[in-house]
Short mmCIF file of C-alpha atoms in Angstrom, two decimals:
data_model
loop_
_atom_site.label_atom_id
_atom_site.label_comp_id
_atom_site.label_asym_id
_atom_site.label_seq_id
_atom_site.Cartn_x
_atom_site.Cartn_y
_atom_site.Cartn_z
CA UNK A 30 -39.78 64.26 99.72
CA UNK A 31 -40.67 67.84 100.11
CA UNK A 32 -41.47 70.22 97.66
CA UNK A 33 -38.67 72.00 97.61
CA UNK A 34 -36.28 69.09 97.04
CA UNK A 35 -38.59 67.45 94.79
CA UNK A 36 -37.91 70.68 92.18
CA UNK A 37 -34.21 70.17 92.83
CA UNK A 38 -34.15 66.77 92.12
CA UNK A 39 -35.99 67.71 89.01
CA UNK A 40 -34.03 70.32 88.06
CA UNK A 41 -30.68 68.15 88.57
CA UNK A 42 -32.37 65.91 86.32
CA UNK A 43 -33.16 68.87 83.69
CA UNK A 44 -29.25 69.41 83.80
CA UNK A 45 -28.11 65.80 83.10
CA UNK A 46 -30.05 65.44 80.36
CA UNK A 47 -29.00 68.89 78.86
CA UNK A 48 -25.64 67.85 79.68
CA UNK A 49 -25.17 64.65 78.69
CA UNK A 50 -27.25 66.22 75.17
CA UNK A 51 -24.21 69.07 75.26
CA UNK A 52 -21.61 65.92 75.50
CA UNK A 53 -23.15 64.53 71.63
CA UNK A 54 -22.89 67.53 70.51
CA UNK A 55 -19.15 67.43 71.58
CA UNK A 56 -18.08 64.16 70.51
CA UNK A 57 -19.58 65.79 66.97
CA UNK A 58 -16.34 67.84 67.17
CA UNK A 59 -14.43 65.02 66.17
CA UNK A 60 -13.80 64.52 63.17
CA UNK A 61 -15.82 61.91 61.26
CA UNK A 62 -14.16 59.50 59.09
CA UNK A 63 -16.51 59.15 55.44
CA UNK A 64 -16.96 55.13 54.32
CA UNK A 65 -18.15 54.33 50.53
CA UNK A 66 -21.26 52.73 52.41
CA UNK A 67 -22.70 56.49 53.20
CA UNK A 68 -22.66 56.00 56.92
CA UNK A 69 -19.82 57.86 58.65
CA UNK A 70 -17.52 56.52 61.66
CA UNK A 71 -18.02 58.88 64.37
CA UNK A 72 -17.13 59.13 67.90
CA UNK A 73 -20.78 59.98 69.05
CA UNK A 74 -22.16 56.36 69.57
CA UNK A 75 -19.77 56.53 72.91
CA UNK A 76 -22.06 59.27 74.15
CA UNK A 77 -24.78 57.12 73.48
CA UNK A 78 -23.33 54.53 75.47
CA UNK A 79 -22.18 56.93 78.20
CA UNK A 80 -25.57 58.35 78.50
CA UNK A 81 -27.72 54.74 79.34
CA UNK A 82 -24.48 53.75 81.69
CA UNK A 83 -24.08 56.96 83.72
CA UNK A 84 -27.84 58.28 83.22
CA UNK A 85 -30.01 55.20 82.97
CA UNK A 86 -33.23 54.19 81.00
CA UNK A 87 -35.07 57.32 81.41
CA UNK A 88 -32.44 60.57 81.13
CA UNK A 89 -30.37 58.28 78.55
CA UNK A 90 -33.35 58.07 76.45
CA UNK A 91 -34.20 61.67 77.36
CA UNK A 92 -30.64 63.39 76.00
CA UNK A 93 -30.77 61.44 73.14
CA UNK A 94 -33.88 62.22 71.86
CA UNK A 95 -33.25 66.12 72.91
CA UNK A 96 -30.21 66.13 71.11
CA UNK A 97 -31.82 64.71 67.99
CA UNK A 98 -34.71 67.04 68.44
CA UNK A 99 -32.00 69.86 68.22
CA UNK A 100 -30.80 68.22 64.78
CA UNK A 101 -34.33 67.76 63.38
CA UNK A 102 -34.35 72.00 64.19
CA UNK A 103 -31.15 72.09 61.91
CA UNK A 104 -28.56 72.83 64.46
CA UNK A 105 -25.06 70.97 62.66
CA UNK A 106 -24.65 69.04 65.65
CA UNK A 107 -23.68 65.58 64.26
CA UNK A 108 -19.78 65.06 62.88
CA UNK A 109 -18.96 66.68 59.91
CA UNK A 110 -21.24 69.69 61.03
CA UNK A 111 -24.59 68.32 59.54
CA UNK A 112 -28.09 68.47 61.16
CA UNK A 113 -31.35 69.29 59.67
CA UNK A 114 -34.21 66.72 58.41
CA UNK A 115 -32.28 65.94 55.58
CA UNK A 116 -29.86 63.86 57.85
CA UNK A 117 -33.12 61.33 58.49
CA UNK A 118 -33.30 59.82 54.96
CA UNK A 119 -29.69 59.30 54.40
CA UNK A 120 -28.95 55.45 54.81
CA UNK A 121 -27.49 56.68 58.31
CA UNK A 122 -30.47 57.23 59.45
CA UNK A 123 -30.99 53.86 60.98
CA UNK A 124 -28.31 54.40 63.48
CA UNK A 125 -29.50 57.74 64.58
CA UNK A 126 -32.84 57.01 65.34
CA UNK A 127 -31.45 54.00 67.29
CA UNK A 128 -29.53 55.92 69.58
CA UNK A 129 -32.63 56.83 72.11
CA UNK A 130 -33.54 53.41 72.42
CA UNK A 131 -29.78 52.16 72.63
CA UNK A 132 -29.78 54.50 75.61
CA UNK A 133 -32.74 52.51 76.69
CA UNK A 134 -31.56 48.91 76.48
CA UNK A 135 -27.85 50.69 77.81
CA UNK A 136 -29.35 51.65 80.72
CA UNK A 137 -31.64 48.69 81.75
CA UNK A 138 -28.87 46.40 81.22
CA UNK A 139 -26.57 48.58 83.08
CA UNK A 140 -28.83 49.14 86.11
CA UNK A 141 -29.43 45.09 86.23
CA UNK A 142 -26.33 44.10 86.31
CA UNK A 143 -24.70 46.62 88.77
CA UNK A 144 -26.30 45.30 91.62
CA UNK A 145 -29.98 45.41 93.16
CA UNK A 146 -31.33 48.37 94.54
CA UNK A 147 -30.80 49.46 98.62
CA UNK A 148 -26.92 46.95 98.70
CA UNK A 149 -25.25 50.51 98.39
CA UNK A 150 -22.33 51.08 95.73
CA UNK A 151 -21.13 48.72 93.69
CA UNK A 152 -17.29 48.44 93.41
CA UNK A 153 -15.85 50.52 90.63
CA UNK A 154 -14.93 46.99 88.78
CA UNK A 155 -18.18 45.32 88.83
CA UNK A 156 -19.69 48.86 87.49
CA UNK A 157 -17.01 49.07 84.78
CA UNK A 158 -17.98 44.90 83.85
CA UNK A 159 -21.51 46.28 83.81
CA UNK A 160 -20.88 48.99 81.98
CA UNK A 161 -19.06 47.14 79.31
CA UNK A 162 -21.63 44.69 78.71
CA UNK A 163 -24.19 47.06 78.60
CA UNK A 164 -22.15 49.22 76.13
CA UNK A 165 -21.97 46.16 74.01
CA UNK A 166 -25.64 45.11 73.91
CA UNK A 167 -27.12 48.59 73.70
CA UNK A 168 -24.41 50.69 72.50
CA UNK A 169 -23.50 48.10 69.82
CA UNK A 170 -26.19 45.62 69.20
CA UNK A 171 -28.72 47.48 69.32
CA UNK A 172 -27.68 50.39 66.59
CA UNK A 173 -26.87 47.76 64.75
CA UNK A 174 -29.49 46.10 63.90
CA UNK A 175 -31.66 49.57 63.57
CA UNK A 176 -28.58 50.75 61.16
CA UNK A 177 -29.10 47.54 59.09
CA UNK A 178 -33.14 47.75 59.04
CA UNK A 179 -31.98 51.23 57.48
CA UNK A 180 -29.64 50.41 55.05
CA UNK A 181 -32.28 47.85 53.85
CA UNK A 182 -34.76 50.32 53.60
CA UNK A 183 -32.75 53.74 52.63
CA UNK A 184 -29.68 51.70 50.71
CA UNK A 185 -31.43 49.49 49.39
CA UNK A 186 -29.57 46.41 50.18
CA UNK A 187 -30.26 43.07 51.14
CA UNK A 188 -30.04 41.71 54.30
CA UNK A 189 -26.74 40.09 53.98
CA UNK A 190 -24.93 43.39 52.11
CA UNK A 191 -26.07 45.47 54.79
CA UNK A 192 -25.43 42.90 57.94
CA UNK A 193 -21.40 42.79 56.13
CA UNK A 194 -21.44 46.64 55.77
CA UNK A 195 -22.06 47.07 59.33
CA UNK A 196 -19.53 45.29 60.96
CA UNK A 197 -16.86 47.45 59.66
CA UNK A 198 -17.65 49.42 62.71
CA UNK A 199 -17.65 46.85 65.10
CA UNK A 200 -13.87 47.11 65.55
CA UNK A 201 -14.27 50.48 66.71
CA UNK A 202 -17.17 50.11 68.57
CA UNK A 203 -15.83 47.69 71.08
CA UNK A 204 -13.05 49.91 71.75
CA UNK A 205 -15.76 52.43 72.46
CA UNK A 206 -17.43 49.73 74.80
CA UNK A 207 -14.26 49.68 76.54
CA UNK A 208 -13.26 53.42 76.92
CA UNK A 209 -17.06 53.95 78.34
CA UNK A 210 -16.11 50.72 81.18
CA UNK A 211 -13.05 52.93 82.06
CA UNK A 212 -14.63 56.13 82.53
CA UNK A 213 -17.57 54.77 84.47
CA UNK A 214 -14.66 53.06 86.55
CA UNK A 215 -13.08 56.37 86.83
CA UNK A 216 -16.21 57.79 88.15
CA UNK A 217 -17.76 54.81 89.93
CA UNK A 218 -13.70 56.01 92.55
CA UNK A 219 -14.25 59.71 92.39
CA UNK A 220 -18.13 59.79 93.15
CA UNK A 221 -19.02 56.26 94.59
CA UNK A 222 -22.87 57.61 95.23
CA UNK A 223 -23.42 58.19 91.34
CA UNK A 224 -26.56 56.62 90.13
CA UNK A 225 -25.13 54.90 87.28
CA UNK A 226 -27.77 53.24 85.51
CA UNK A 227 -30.27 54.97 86.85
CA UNK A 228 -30.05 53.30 90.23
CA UNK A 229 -31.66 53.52 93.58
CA UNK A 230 -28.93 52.71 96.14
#
């Protein structure tokens, strides 16, 4: 690879992240719907998801923790227009630190089960099938169990109040899981060479 495409491959890179960081902030736009348990239903853990299936490991992990970075700085970028610090210690805070590392899991899963690397594209349905169970494990699972390791710490409940507490959300989640598997479908038909994932074709 040349110099000269090596920075443009870089800076494509730059833009996904900052892009897929600007799509959180969207999703933030909706509205956010307030439970008794202190932790919000939003629509921003499908940006999460959307960033490890369309992104991969890496970028998906990059825009997430960019995006809370840009919180942390006090930018009202999460639903409900709230950001600064402040937004850490609240027993939410479990399932927004999760969110790099759902991108994480999102993406490895994704990028294993959409093929291996150098078969070419995947069809559009195994991607969306891929996409869905990654979605599920890292998108759901996995901020899961970091949003009930915070409602034990921040809450203050036991295991089993804040296990029960959490799967109000589930509901929603999975239909979350599913939107993501049809966009990534959508995608995987317009622009068959995406890297979805994060992988090498």
């Amino acid at each position: 690879m040349t110099s000269s495409s090596h920075r443009e491959s870089r800076a494509q890179r730059i833009a996904l992240v900052a892009l897929f960081a600007a799509l959180m902030a969207a999703f933030g736009m909706i509205p956010k719907i307030d439970l008794p348990l202190g932790v919000p239903i939003t629509a921003q853990t499908m940006g999460v998801m959307l960033a490890g299936c369309m992104l991969g490991a890496s970028m998906g992990f990059q825009a997430m923790a960019l995006f809370l970075l840009a919180v942390a700085l006090g930018l009202p970028l999460l639903s409900g227009g709230r950001g600064g610090m402040g937004v850490f210690f609240l027993p939410s805070a479990g399932y927004l630190v999760s969110w790099p590392f759902a991108a994480i899991v999102t993406g490895l899963v994704m990028r294993a089960l959409s093929g291996p690397a150098g078969s070419g594209p995947a069809s559009p349905k195994r991607l969306a099938l891929a996409a869905l169970a990654a979605s599920v494990v890292g998108g759901v699972l996995v901020i899961h169990v970091f949003g009930v390791v915070g409602l034990m710490l921040l809450a203050k409940l036991s295991l089993v109040q804040a296990a029960i507490g959490t799967l109000v959300f589930v509901p929603g989640d999975l239909i979350k899981c599913v939107l993501v598997a049809v966009i990534v479908h959508t995608v995987a038909r317009g622009l068959p060479d995406w890297r979805f994932g994060g992988r090498a074709l």
